[in-house]
GROMACS .gro file of C-alpha atoms in nm:
model
  510
    1UNK     CA    1  10.325   9.650  17.493
    2UNK     CA    2  10.326   9.914  17.779
    3UNK     CA    3  10.368  10.216  17.541
    4UNK     CA    4  10.088  10.085  17.332
    5UNK     CA    5   9.872  10.059  17.628
    6UNK     CA    6   9.962  10.397  17.732
    7UNK     CA    7   9.893  10.551  17.393
    8UNK     CA    8   9.572  10.408  17.400
    9UNK     CA    9   9.468  10.553  17.714
   10UNK     CA   10   9.587  10.908  17.592
   11UNK     CA   11   9.387  10.859  17.284
   12UNK     CA   12   9.052  10.751  17.478
   13UNK     CA   13   9.098  11.049  17.731
   14UNK     CA   14   9.142  11.292  17.444
   15UNK     CA   15   8.827  11.173  17.264
   16UNK     CA   16   8.640  11.185  17.604
   17UNK     CA   17   8.723  11.552  17.659
   18UNK     CA   18   8.650  11.657  17.290
   19UNK     CA   19   8.307  11.485  17.332
   20UNK     CA   20   8.275  11.673  17.673
   21UNK     CA   21   8.407  11.994  17.501
   22UNK     CA   22   8.135  11.964  17.215
   23UNK     CA   23   7.837  11.881  17.434
   24UNK     CA   24   7.895  12.195  17.641
   25UNK     CA   25   8.003  12.435  17.390
   26UNK     CA   26   8.109  12.354  17.042
   27UNK     CA   27   7.788  12.321  16.846
   28UNK     CA   28   7.577  12.590  16.995
   29UNK     CA   29   7.387  12.673  17.324
   30UNK     CA   30   7.194  12.366  17.462
   31UNK     CA   31   6.829  12.361  17.510
   32UNK     CA   32   6.860  12.419  17.870
   33UNK     CA   33   7.032  12.756  17.822
   34UNK     CA   34   6.745  12.901  17.638
   35UNK     CA   35   6.590  13.088  17.940
   36UNK     CA   36   6.883  13.160  18.177
   37UNK     CA   37   7.150  13.174  17.882
   38UNK     CA   38   7.398  12.985  18.105
   39UNK     CA   39   7.668  12.778  17.931
   40UNK     CA   40   7.672  12.435  18.084
   41UNK     CA   41   8.056  12.435  18.156
   42UNK     CA   42   8.119  12.227  18.438
   43UNK     CA   43   8.247  12.439  18.738
   44UNK     CA   44   8.310  12.756  18.552
   45UNK     CA   45   8.126  13.050  18.644
   46UNK     CA   46   8.046  13.348  18.451
   47UNK     CA   47   8.304  13.633  18.469
   48UNK     CA   48   8.218  13.939  18.695
   49UNK     CA   49   8.399  14.182  18.531
   50UNK     CA   50   8.281  14.433  18.285
   51UNK     CA   51   8.224  14.232  17.936
   52UNK     CA   52   8.437  14.344  17.651
   53UNK     CA   53   8.132  14.298  17.426
   54UNK     CA   54   7.825  14.515  17.357
   55UNK     CA   55   7.514  14.490  17.149
   56UNK     CA   56   7.428  14.762  16.899
   57UNK     CA   57   7.106  14.816  16.710
   58UNK     CA   58   6.848  15.118  16.663
   59UNK     CA   59   6.634  15.267  16.921
   60UNK     CA   60   6.304  15.209  16.767
   61UNK     CA   61   6.131  14.947  16.504
   62UNK     CA   62   5.790  14.935  16.358
   63UNK     CA   63   5.579  14.627  16.403
   64UNK     CA   64   5.677  14.380  16.152
   65UNK     CA   65   5.994  14.544  16.036
   66UNK     CA   66   6.351  14.410  16.026
   67UNK     CA   67   6.642  14.570  16.211
   68UNK     CA   68   7.019  14.488  16.230
   69UNK     CA   69   7.154  14.377  16.574
   70UNK     CA   70   7.532  14.351  16.609
   71UNK     CA   71   7.752  14.177  16.884
   72UNK     CA   72   8.062  14.376  16.876
   73UNK     CA   73   8.328  14.533  17.098
   74UNK     CA   74   8.237  14.747  17.398
   75UNK     CA   75   8.582  14.943  17.400
   76UNK     CA   76   8.619  14.978  17.025
   77UNK     CA   77   8.927  14.745  16.997
   78UNK     CA   78   8.886  14.412  16.778
   79UNK     CA   79   8.740  14.112  16.991
   80UNK     CA   80   8.687  13.754  16.925
   81UNK     CA   81   8.369  13.556  17.001
   82UNK     CA   82   8.398  13.180  17.075
   83UNK     CA   83   8.031  13.110  17.175
   84UNK     CA   84   7.730  13.320  17.221
   85UNK     CA   85   7.329  13.309  17.268
   86UNK     CA   86   7.122  13.604  17.136
   87UNK     CA   87   6.769  13.686  17.190
   88UNK     CA   88   6.516  13.965  17.207
   89UNK     CA   89   6.328  13.997  17.566
   90UNK     CA   90   6.045  14.202  17.667
   91UNK     CA   91   6.114  14.509  17.891
   92UNK     CA   92   5.851  14.444  18.146
   93UNK     CA   93   5.883  14.069  18.146
   94UNK     CA   94   6.256  13.969  18.076
   95UNK     CA   95   6.190  13.607  18.095
   96UNK     CA   96   5.965  13.644  17.752
   97UNK     CA   97   6.136  13.602  17.431
   98UNK     CA   98   5.976  13.797  17.149
   99UNK     CA   99   6.048  13.839  16.756
  100UNK     CA  100   6.208  13.629  16.521
  101UNK     CA  101   6.539  13.614  16.355
  102UNK     CA  102   6.565  13.627  15.992
  103UNK     CA  103   6.910  13.598  15.900
  104UNK     CA  104   7.262  13.522  16.026
  105UNK     CA  105   7.594  13.647  15.897
  106UNK     CA  106   7.746  13.294  15.814
  107UNK     CA  107   7.551  12.967  15.847
  108UNK     CA  108   7.894  12.774  15.874
  109UNK     CA  109   7.959  12.953  16.199
  110UNK     CA  110   7.634  13.089  16.330
  111UNK     CA  111   7.269  12.932  16.336
  112UNK     CA  112   6.881  13.029  16.425
  113UNK     CA  113   6.737  12.804  16.682
  114UNK     CA  114   6.395  12.798  16.843
  115UNK     CA  115   6.387  12.821  17.226
  116UNK     CA  116   6.042  12.938  17.319
  117UNK     CA  117   5.908  13.016  16.982
  118UNK     CA  118   5.996  12.985  16.631
  119UNK     CA  119   6.340  13.109  16.535
  120UNK     CA  120   6.347  13.314  16.847
  121UNK     CA  121   6.725  13.286  16.906
  122UNK     CA  122   7.072  13.263  16.750
  123UNK     CA  123   7.370  13.107  16.862
  124UNK     CA  124   7.705  12.945  16.726
  125UNK     CA  125   7.768  12.618  16.550
  126UNK     CA  126   8.125  12.580  16.639
  127UNK     CA  127   8.375  12.739  16.892
  128UNK     CA  128   8.613  12.879  16.643
  129UNK     CA  129   8.703  13.250  16.700
  130UNK     CA  130   8.459  13.473  16.505
  131UNK     CA  131   8.483  13.857  16.441
  132UNK     CA  132   8.184  14.107  16.509
  133UNK     CA  133   7.853  13.937  16.420
  134UNK     CA  134   7.542  14.128  16.266
  135UNK     CA  135   7.215  13.959  16.257
  136UNK     CA  136   6.863  14.038  16.143
  137UNK     CA  137   6.556  14.035  16.357
  138UNK     CA  138   6.212  14.097  16.285
  139UNK     CA  139   5.973  14.277  16.513
  140UNK     CA  140   5.642  14.091  16.595
  141UNK     CA  141   5.324  14.209  16.450
  142UNK     CA  142   5.129  14.207  16.761
  143UNK     CA  143   5.338  14.369  17.009
  144UNK     CA  144   5.403  14.724  17.117
  145UNK     CA  145   5.632  14.840  17.384
  146UNK     CA  146   6.017  14.828  17.496
  147UNK     CA  147   6.227  14.525  17.412
  148UNK     CA  148   6.617  14.473  17.461
  149UNK     CA  149   6.844  14.223  17.343
  150UNK     CA  150   7.019  14.000  17.591
  151UNK     CA  151   7.324  13.782  17.519
  152UNK     CA  152   7.578  13.557  17.684
  153UNK     CA  153   7.920  13.560  17.508
  154UNK     CA  154   8.195  13.320  17.543
  155UNK     CA  155   8.558  13.406  17.440
  156UNK     CA  156   8.668  13.058  17.509
  157UNK     CA  157   8.556  12.748  17.685
  158UNK     CA  158   8.692  12.917  18.025
  159UNK     CA  159   8.584  13.267  17.995
  160UNK     CA  160   8.225  13.381  17.937
  161UNK     CA  161   8.012  13.711  18.029
  162UNK     CA  162   7.634  13.682  18.100
  163UNK     CA  163   7.375  13.936  18.053
  164UNK     CA  164   7.538  14.139  17.790
  165UNK     CA  165   7.242  14.373  17.688
  166UNK     CA  166   7.147  14.636  17.452
  167UNK     CA  167   6.986  14.968  17.514
  168UNK     CA  168   6.580  14.965  17.535
  169UNK     CA  169   6.436  14.940  17.163
  170UNK     CA  170   6.063  15.057  17.134
  171UNK     CA  171   5.850  14.844  16.909
  172UNK     CA  172   5.590  15.100  16.762
  173UNK     CA  173   5.302  15.110  16.517
  174UNK     CA  174   5.355  15.070  16.158
  175UNK     CA  175   5.273  15.425  16.067
  176UNK     CA  176   5.517  15.568  16.324
  177UNK     CA  177   5.793  15.798  16.161
  178UNK     CA  178   6.099  15.678  16.288
  179UNK     CA  179   6.428  15.908  16.272
  180UNK     CA  180   6.727  15.711  16.362
  181UNK     CA  181   7.112  15.675  16.269
  182UNK     CA  182   7.051  15.321  16.170
  183UNK     CA  183   6.693  15.284  15.976
  184UNK     CA  184   6.535  14.960  16.006
  185UNK     CA  185   6.542  14.730  15.707
  186UNK     CA  186   6.178  14.674  15.556
  187UNK     CA  187   6.046  14.339  15.434
  188UNK     CA  188   5.893  14.543  15.140
  189UNK     CA  189   6.151  14.538  14.861
  190UNK     CA  190   6.246  14.894  14.720
  191UNK     CA  191   6.122  14.979  14.378
  192UNK     CA  192   6.283  15.241  14.140
  193UNK     CA  193   6.125  15.573  14.137
  194UNK     CA  194   5.873  15.658  13.817
  195UNK     CA  195   6.002  15.910  13.584
  196UNK     CA  196   5.782  16.224  13.599
  197UNK     CA  197   5.815  16.565  13.491
  198UNK     CA  198   5.645  16.737  13.773
  199UNK     CA  199   5.440  16.624  14.098
  200UNK     CA  200   5.241  16.782  14.355
  201UNK     CA  201   5.332  16.631  14.686
  202UNK     CA  202   5.039  16.597  14.941
  203UNK     CA  203   5.125  16.718  15.265
  204UNK     CA  204   5.030  16.472  15.535
  205UNK     CA  205   4.971  16.544  15.906
  206UNK     CA  206   5.118  16.303  16.156
  207UNK     CA  207   4.876  16.061  16.295
  208UNK     CA  208   4.772  16.120  16.662
  209UNK     CA  209   4.947  15.886  16.917
  210UNK     CA  210   4.753  15.556  16.976
  211UNK     CA  211   4.617  15.671  17.323
  212UNK     CA  212   4.381  15.911  17.117
  213UNK     CA  213   4.235  15.659  16.905
  214UNK     CA  214   3.886  15.595  17.016
  215UNK     CA  215   3.857  15.901  17.244
  216UNK     CA  216   3.537  16.005  17.061
  217UNK     CA  217   3.358  15.666  17.046
  218UNK     CA  218   3.506  15.404  17.266
  219UNK     CA  219   3.705  15.554  17.553
  220UNK     CA  220   3.685  15.795  17.832
  221UNK     CA  221   3.982  16.040  17.765
  222UNK     CA  222   4.078  16.345  17.989
  223UNK     CA  223   4.394  16.563  17.904
  224UNK     CA  224   4.614  16.880  17.992
  225UNK     CA  225   4.542  17.155  17.867
  226UNK     CA  226   4.160  17.172  17.800
  227UNK     CA  227   4.068  17.074  17.448
  228UNK     CA  228   4.386  16.911  17.353
  229UNK     CA  229   4.214  16.572  17.282
  230UNK     CA  230   4.088  16.669  16.954
  231UNK     CA  231   4.422  16.814  16.828
  232UNK     CA  232   4.631  16.537  16.989
  233UNK     CA  233   4.883  16.732  17.160
  234UNK     CA  234   4.796  16.685  17.534
  235UNK     CA  235   5.081  16.734  17.797
  236UNK     CA  236   4.952  16.446  17.976
  237UNK     CA  237   4.634  16.255  17.925
  238UNK     CA  238   4.446  15.935  18.091
  239UNK     CA  239   4.213  15.701  17.882
  240UNK     CA  240   3.981  15.438  18.025
  241UNK     CA  241   3.856  15.159  17.811
  242UNK     CA  242   3.585  14.919  17.959
  243UNK     CA  243   3.497  14.599  17.790
  244UNK     CA  244   3.281  14.403  18.034
  245UNK     CA  245   3.424  14.391  18.386
  246UNK     CA  246   3.763  14.471  18.240
  247UNK     CA  247   3.896  14.832  18.290
  248UNK     CA  248   4.210  14.905  18.084
  249UNK     CA  249   4.383  15.245  18.158
  250UNK     CA  250   4.640  15.435  17.923
  251UNK     CA  251   4.836  15.734  18.046
  252UNK     CA  252   5.097  15.934  17.872
  253UNK     CA  253   5.297  16.257  17.937
  254UNK     CA  254   5.502  16.467  17.688
  255UNK     CA  255   5.811  16.690  17.747
  256UNK     CA  256   6.041  16.387  17.839
  257UNK     CA  257   5.892  16.327  18.229
  258UNK     CA  258   6.006  16.145  18.474
  259UNK     CA  259   5.672  16.029  18.550
  260UNK     CA  260   5.314  16.047  18.454
  261UNK     CA  261   5.021  15.932  18.671
  262UNK     CA  262   4.630  15.913  18.683
  263UNK     CA  263   4.428  15.929  19.012
  264UNK     CA  264   4.092  15.828  19.114
  265UNK     CA  265   3.930  16.086  19.340
  266UNK     CA  266   3.625  16.152  19.536
  267UNK     CA  267   3.658  16.533  19.449
  268UNK     CA  268   3.863  16.742  19.251
  269UNK     CA  269   4.134  16.826  19.489
  270UNK     CA  270   4.459  16.628  19.560
  271UNK     CA  271   4.458  16.448  19.877
  272UNK     CA  272   4.330  16.101  19.961
  273UNK     CA  273   4.316  15.962  19.611
  274UNK     CA  274   4.407  15.623  19.450
  275UNK     CA  275   4.693  15.701  19.211
  276UNK     CA  276   4.870  15.503  18.922
  277UNK     CA  277   5.219  15.602  18.837
  278UNK     CA  278   5.417  15.547  18.502
  279UNK     CA  279   5.784  15.597  18.609
  280UNK     CA  280   6.074  15.631  18.368
  281UNK     CA  281   6.385  15.462  18.551
  282UNK     CA  282   6.744  15.586  18.491
  283UNK     CA  283   6.828  15.252  18.293
  284UNK     CA  284   6.545  15.368  18.027
  285UNK     CA  285   6.302  15.099  18.118
  286UNK     CA  286   5.960  15.179  18.247
  287UNK     CA  287   5.767  15.072  18.572
  288UNK     CA  288   5.434  15.076  18.699
  289UNK     CA  289   5.322  15.150  19.066
  290UNK     CA  290   5.017  15.206  19.246
  291UNK     CA  291   5.030  15.495  19.511
  292UNK     CA  292   4.829  15.674  19.778
  293UNK     CA  293   4.827  16.082  19.782
  294UNK     CA  294   4.800  16.278  20.101
  295UNK     CA  295   4.635  16.598  20.180
  296UNK     CA  296   4.860  16.901  20.169
  297UNK     CA  297   5.028  16.855  20.505
  298UNK     CA  298   5.171  16.572  20.333
  299UNK     CA  299   5.159  16.618  19.957
  300UNK     CA  300   5.363  16.358  19.817
  301UNK     CA  301   5.260  15.989  19.733
  302UNK     CA  302   5.403  15.702  19.887
  303UNK     CA  303   5.392  15.365  19.742
  304UNK     CA  304   5.391  15.126  20.054
  305UNK     CA  305   5.067  15.249  20.157
  306UNK     CA  306   4.909  15.102  19.824
  307UNK     CA  307   4.895  14.746  19.705
  308UNK     CA  308   5.094  14.685  19.376
  309UNK     CA  309   4.887  14.380  19.271
  310UNK     CA  310   4.587  14.574  19.187
  311UNK     CA  311   4.747  14.677  18.859
  312UNK     CA  312   4.882  14.484  18.558
  313UNK     CA  313   5.124  14.630  18.313
  314UNK     CA  314   5.024  14.547  17.930
  315UNK     CA  315   5.230  14.800  17.728
  316UNK     CA  316   5.489  15.069  17.790
  317UNK     CA  317   5.718  15.277  17.565
  318UNK     CA  318   5.918  15.624  17.559
  319UNK     CA  319   5.910  15.758  17.229
  320UNK     CA  320   6.004  16.112  17.106
  321UNK     CA  321   6.019  16.236  17.497
  322UNK     CA  322   5.648  16.072  17.546
  323UNK     CA  323   5.631  15.840  17.843
  324UNK     CA  324   5.334  15.582  17.806
  325UNK     CA  325   5.194  15.304  17.990
  326UNK     CA  326   4.905  15.071  17.930
  327UNK     CA  327   4.775  14.862  18.225
  328UNK     CA  328   4.461  14.683  18.381
  329UNK     CA  329   4.317  14.769  18.731
  330UNK     CA  330   4.098  14.520  18.920
  331UNK     CA  331   3.752  14.622  18.921
  332UNK     CA  332   3.738  14.644  19.293
  333UNK     CA  333   4.020  14.698  19.522
  334UNK     CA  334   4.086  14.825  19.868
  335UNK     CA  335   4.346  15.097  19.911
  336UNK     CA  336   4.424  15.253  20.284
  337UNK     CA  337   4.077  15.118  20.400
  338UNK     CA  338   3.882  15.247  20.116
  339UNK     CA  339   3.704  15.055  19.855
  340UNK     CA  340   3.744  15.158  19.491
  341UNK     CA  341   3.449  15.009  19.295
  342UNK     CA  342   3.503  15.092  18.930
  343UNK     CA  343   3.181  14.971  18.808
  344UNK     CA  344   2.953  15.086  19.059
  345UNK     CA  345   3.093  15.419  19.178
  346UNK     CA  346   3.178  15.749  19.015
  347UNK     CA  347   3.527  15.929  19.037
  348UNK     CA  348   3.689  16.245  18.943
  349UNK     CA  349   3.972  16.154  18.705
  350UNK     CA  350   4.325  16.333  18.776
  351UNK     CA  351   4.620  16.329  18.561
  352UNK     CA  352   4.962  16.485  18.653
  353UNK     CA  353   5.334  16.468  18.533
  354UNK     CA  354   5.655  16.579  18.637
  355UNK     CA  355   6.008  16.605  18.556
  356UNK     CA  356   6.177  16.465  18.888
  357UNK     CA  357   6.139  16.207  19.167
  358UNK     CA  358   6.153  16.330  19.525
  359UNK     CA  359   6.282  15.991  19.669
  360UNK     CA  360   6.314  15.644  19.517
  361UNK     CA  361   5.952  15.570  19.600
  362UNK     CA  362   5.807  15.911  19.584
  363UNK     CA  363   5.721  16.126  19.268
  364UNK     CA  364   5.824  16.488  19.278
  365UNK     CA  365   5.616  16.790  19.236
  366UNK     CA  366   5.364  16.783  18.926
  367UNK     CA  367   5.590  17.045  18.732
  368UNK     CA  368   5.467  16.962  18.390
  369UNK     CA  369   5.079  16.906  18.397
  370UNK     CA  370   4.806  16.888  18.670
  371UNK     CA  371   4.431  16.873  18.599
  372UNK     CA  372   4.118  16.717  18.738
  373UNK     CA  373   3.778  16.650  18.596
  374UNK     CA  374   3.509  16.897  18.734
  375UNK     CA  375   3.275  16.620  18.826
  376UNK     CA  376   3.277  16.273  18.918
  377UNK     CA  377   3.231  16.027  18.638
  378UNK     CA  378   3.131  15.674  18.554
  379UNK     CA  379   3.451  15.535  18.397
  380UNK     CA  380   3.249  15.345  18.160
  381UNK     CA  381   3.162  15.694  18.003
  382UNK     CA  382   3.277  15.777  17.647
  383UNK     CA  383   3.411  16.119  17.552
  384UNK     CA  384   3.619  16.387  17.690
  385UNK     CA  385   3.489  16.546  18.000
  386UNK     CA  386   3.552  16.906  18.102
  387UNK     CA  387   3.815  17.001  18.372
  388UNK     CA  388   3.743  17.140  18.694
  389UNK     CA  389   3.665  17.508  18.677
  390UNK     CA  390   3.944  17.741  18.773
  391UNK     CA  391   3.705  18.047  18.769
  392UNK     CA  392   3.717  18.116  19.172
  393UNK     CA  393   4.085  18.072  19.185
  394UNK     CA  394   4.107  18.331  18.886
  395UNK     CA  395   3.870  18.573  19.053
  396UNK     CA  396   4.047  18.545  19.385
  397UNK     CA  397   4.391  18.629  19.227
  398UNK     CA  398   4.232  18.920  19.051
  399UNK     CA  399   4.057  19.064  19.328
  400UNK     CA  400   4.380  19.053  19.541
  401UNK     CA  401   4.569  19.219  19.289
  402UNK     CA  402   4.324  19.479  19.229
  403UNK     CA  403   4.297  19.527  19.593
  404UNK     CA  404   4.663  19.568  19.681
  405UNK     CA  405   4.833  19.666  19.351
  406UNK     CA  406   4.554  19.899  19.264
  407UNK     CA  407   4.315  20.067  19.501
  408UNK     CA  408   4.550  20.053  19.809
  409UNK     CA  409   4.869  20.170  19.630
  410UNK     CA  410   4.685  20.448  19.483
  411UNK     CA  411   4.521  20.530  19.827
  412UNK     CA  412   4.856  20.528  19.994
  413UNK     CA  413   4.998  20.764  19.727
  414UNK     CA  414   4.701  21.017  19.786
  415UNK     CA  415   4.741  21.026  20.154
  416UNK     CA  416   5.137  21.051  20.148
  417UNK     CA  417   5.192  21.294  19.888
  418UNK     CA  418   4.862  21.507  19.812
  419UNK     CA  419   4.753  21.595  20.168
  420UNK     CA  420   4.923  21.904  20.173
  421UNK     CA  421   4.883  22.009  19.815
  422UNK     CA  422   4.530  21.891  19.706
  423UNK     CA  423   4.352  22.123  19.923
  424UNK     CA  424   4.097  22.384  19.876
  425UNK     CA  425   3.850  22.147  19.714
  426UNK     CA  426   3.619  21.921  19.886
  427UNK     CA  427   3.414  21.622  19.827
  428UNK     CA  428   3.119  21.523  20.053
  429UNK     CA  429   3.229  21.779  20.297
  430UNK     CA  430   3.581  21.646  20.305
  431UNK     CA  431   3.915  21.753  20.133
  432UNK     CA  432   3.912  21.588  19.806
  433UNK     CA  433   4.252  21.389  19.869
  434UNK     CA  434   4.081  21.235  20.176
  435UNK     CA  435   3.733  21.152  20.009
  436UNK     CA  436   3.922  20.970  19.744
  437UNK     CA  437   4.153  20.795  19.973
  438UNK     CA  438   3.860  20.681  20.184
  439UNK     CA  439   3.694  20.546  19.841
  440UNK     CA  440   4.009  20.355  19.756
  441UNK     CA  441   4.045  20.210  20.108
  442UNK     CA  442   3.692  20.106  20.130
  443UNK     CA  443   3.718  19.942  19.774
  444UNK     CA  444   4.074  19.757  19.917
  445UNK     CA  445   3.864  19.616  20.200
  446UNK     CA  446   3.563  19.494  19.992
  447UNK     CA  447   3.800  19.349  19.733
  448UNK     CA  448   3.990  19.150  20.003
  449UNK     CA  449   3.696  19.025  20.183
  450UNK     CA  450   3.515  18.892  19.876
  451UNK     CA  451   3.858  18.749  19.757
  452UNK     CA  452   3.921  18.576  20.089
  453UNK     CA  453   3.542  18.425  20.053
  454UNK     CA  454   3.592  18.315  19.706
  455UNK     CA  455   3.894  18.104  19.820
  456UNK     CA  456   3.711  17.950  20.102
  457UNK     CA  457   3.436  17.831  19.875
  458UNK     CA  458   3.705  17.701  19.624
  459UNK     CA  459   3.912  17.490  19.897
  460UNK     CA  460   3.587  17.376  20.066
  461UNK     CA  461   3.604  17.580  20.388
  462UNK     CA  462   3.859  17.640  20.633
  463UNK     CA  463   4.161  17.408  20.664
  464UNK     CA  464   4.497  17.392  20.825
  465UNK     CA  465   4.751  17.633  20.664
  466UNK     CA  466   5.019  17.389  20.762
  467UNK     CA  467   5.373  17.509  20.615
  468UNK     CA  468   5.218  17.717  20.339
  469UNK     CA  469   5.353  18.050  20.330
  470UNK     CA  470   5.103  18.218  20.090
  471UNK     CA  471   4.818  18.084  20.308
  472UNK     CA  472   4.971  18.212  20.636
  473UNK     CA  473   5.064  18.552  20.497
  474UNK     CA  474   4.704  18.596  20.342
  475UNK     CA  475   4.541  18.517  20.675
  476UNK     CA  476   4.734  18.777  20.841
  477UNK     CA  477   4.670  19.038  20.572
  478UNK     CA  478   4.291  18.957  20.570
  479UNK     CA  479   4.273  18.982  20.950
  480UNK     CA  480   4.468  19.328  20.965
  481UNK     CA  481   4.247  19.439  20.668
  482UNK     CA  482   3.940  19.348  20.840
  483UNK     CA  483   4.006  19.546  21.166
  484UNK     CA  484   4.162  19.848  20.994
  485UNK     CA  485   3.824  20.029  20.897
  486UNK     CA  486   3.741  19.963  21.303
  487UNK     CA  487   4.049  20.149  21.400
  488UNK     CA  488   3.993  20.439  21.132
  489UNK     CA  489   3.646  20.490  21.264
  490UNK     CA  490   3.748  20.543  21.618
  491UNK     CA  491   4.030  20.731  21.546
  492UNK     CA  492   3.975  21.106  21.654
  493UNK     CA  493   4.045  21.414  21.445
  494UNK     CA  494   4.414  21.477  21.369
  495UNK     CA  495   4.413  21.774  21.616
  496UNK     CA  496   4.251  21.571  21.913
  497UNK     CA  497   4.467  21.483  22.211
  498UNK     CA  498   4.388  21.118  22.165
  499UNK     CA  499   4.509  21.077  21.810
  500UNK     CA  500   4.846  20.910  21.937
  501UNK     CA  501   4.660  20.608  22.079
  502UNK     CA  502   4.486  20.525  21.736
  503UNK     CA  503   4.775  20.455  21.501
  504UNK     CA  504   4.643  20.134  21.366
  505UNK     CA  505   4.520  20.322  21.036
  506UNK     CA  506   4.866  20.447  20.963
  507UNK     CA  507   5.021  20.113  21.064
  508UNK     CA  508   4.817  19.929  20.790
  509UNK     CA  509   4.894  20.205  20.527
  510UNK     CA  510   5.253  20.215  20.598
   0.00000   0.00000   0.00000
C-alpha cells in the first residue's frame, strides 16, 4: 500500500510541474509579456552575459513592403532556440509595437500573436529546441522613420536573454530606391518580362526627398546653399508647415552629419537664439533636443539652458547619409527668459549642420553648413526666402587683400629696390619711385579703413574681440595703418638731423 501511495504522490507532483512549466514557457509568451517581453519563469532572472543570439534583417524597407527577419547565432556557431517573443518597435518610442508579421517558418513550432495590434508579434508554440528562424514582417503603410526588432530568447527554461535587438531599420516612402544586401520582399507578385525586339528606356530622375514636397505652395523652406531647394540638393534645409495653431518643423542634413539644427533668431547672427537639434547617436538612433546659442564669447549651445518639453518628435530617419527629423514645437514657449510666439512674431530662420559633438550635450562647430535668412519672417509664410547677404563680408575681404597683398606689397618693393635705380625721372616734383610709393601707400590706407568700416557695419558695431585672433590682429593692423600717414607727414627730409626720431613709417613698411 505504501509504494502505491508514493507512486501516486510522485505522479501528482510530476503533473503539477508539467502544468506549471507549460503555463510559463511551453505554449508561447503569455499575454503579460507582450510589453516587457519578460518570461514569467518564477524566480529566474534574465542572463546578464552577452547573448549568443542576434537578429538579422535589412537596413531599409519601404512602406507596405515585407522583409525577412531572422533570429540566429551572434557568433556564427550553431545555436538552439527554446522559446522567444519577437516584435518591431519604434526607435523614438520603444514601447510602441509597429507593423505586422505575415509568415512564420513552421506553424508547428512558431505562431503569430496579437499583443497591442493585429499580428504584431511572433512567439513559439512549444519548448522544443529550434534552429535559426526566419519570419516575414510587413512595414506599416502610415509610418515613416526608424524601427528596430527586439526579442527575448530562451535557450531553455532556466536560461534566457532579454533585449536582443537588431540594428535600426528605416521605413521609407514607397518611391524610395533601396540598395541593400537583402532586398525586401514585395507584396506584388513578379511577372515574366514581355518579349520585345527593342525598347527605348525612359530615364527617370530621382524624386526629391519628402522634406522638399510642398516648399513652393504649402511650406516655408530655407536651405544651404542658395537656390538648392528647387534642385532638391541642399546640404542642410529647414521647413515649416503651419496648420491652424500647429507648427510642424522638418530639418535635414546631408553628408552624414552628426547633427543638423534649426534656430529662431531676432537677427541673422548666431547668438541668443532658440535652437532645435536633430542628433545622430552612436547607436544609430536619432534624438531631438532644444538648446540655446550664446554670442561668440561662448559660441557653443548648451541644452540644460533650454526646456525640452516644447518640442515633440514625430519622425526621424538616417537614409543615404541624410539625417532627418520631423517635430512639432509649442506655439508659445519661454527660453532663457525670452518668449517665442510663433504665431505673432517674426524670426530669422537659421539652419546649421556639423560632423562632430563638442561634448555629450553640446554640438560641435557647424563644419558642414551654416546660413540664416536675410530678414525676419512670419513662419506661416510660404516659399523659399533669400539668405542673408554676404556682400559686406566679401567686400571687406577683397579690400583687405587688395590693400596688403596688392598695393602695400608693391609699394614696399618700390621703396626697397628702386629708390637707388629709379632716379632721374620725377612725378609731381618727386622721384618717380617715391611718387608711386606714396600713391600705393595712400591706397593701402584707404582700402584698409574702408574694409574696417564695412565689417563694423556687418557685425552691427564694435564688440568684444574675445579670443578671436583674426579680430585682434585686424584691430592692431588698422590702428598702426591709421597712424602711419601721421608719422610720415611729420617725418623730416632724409638728410635732416631729426630723421632718426621718426622711424614709424619704416616700422610699418618693414
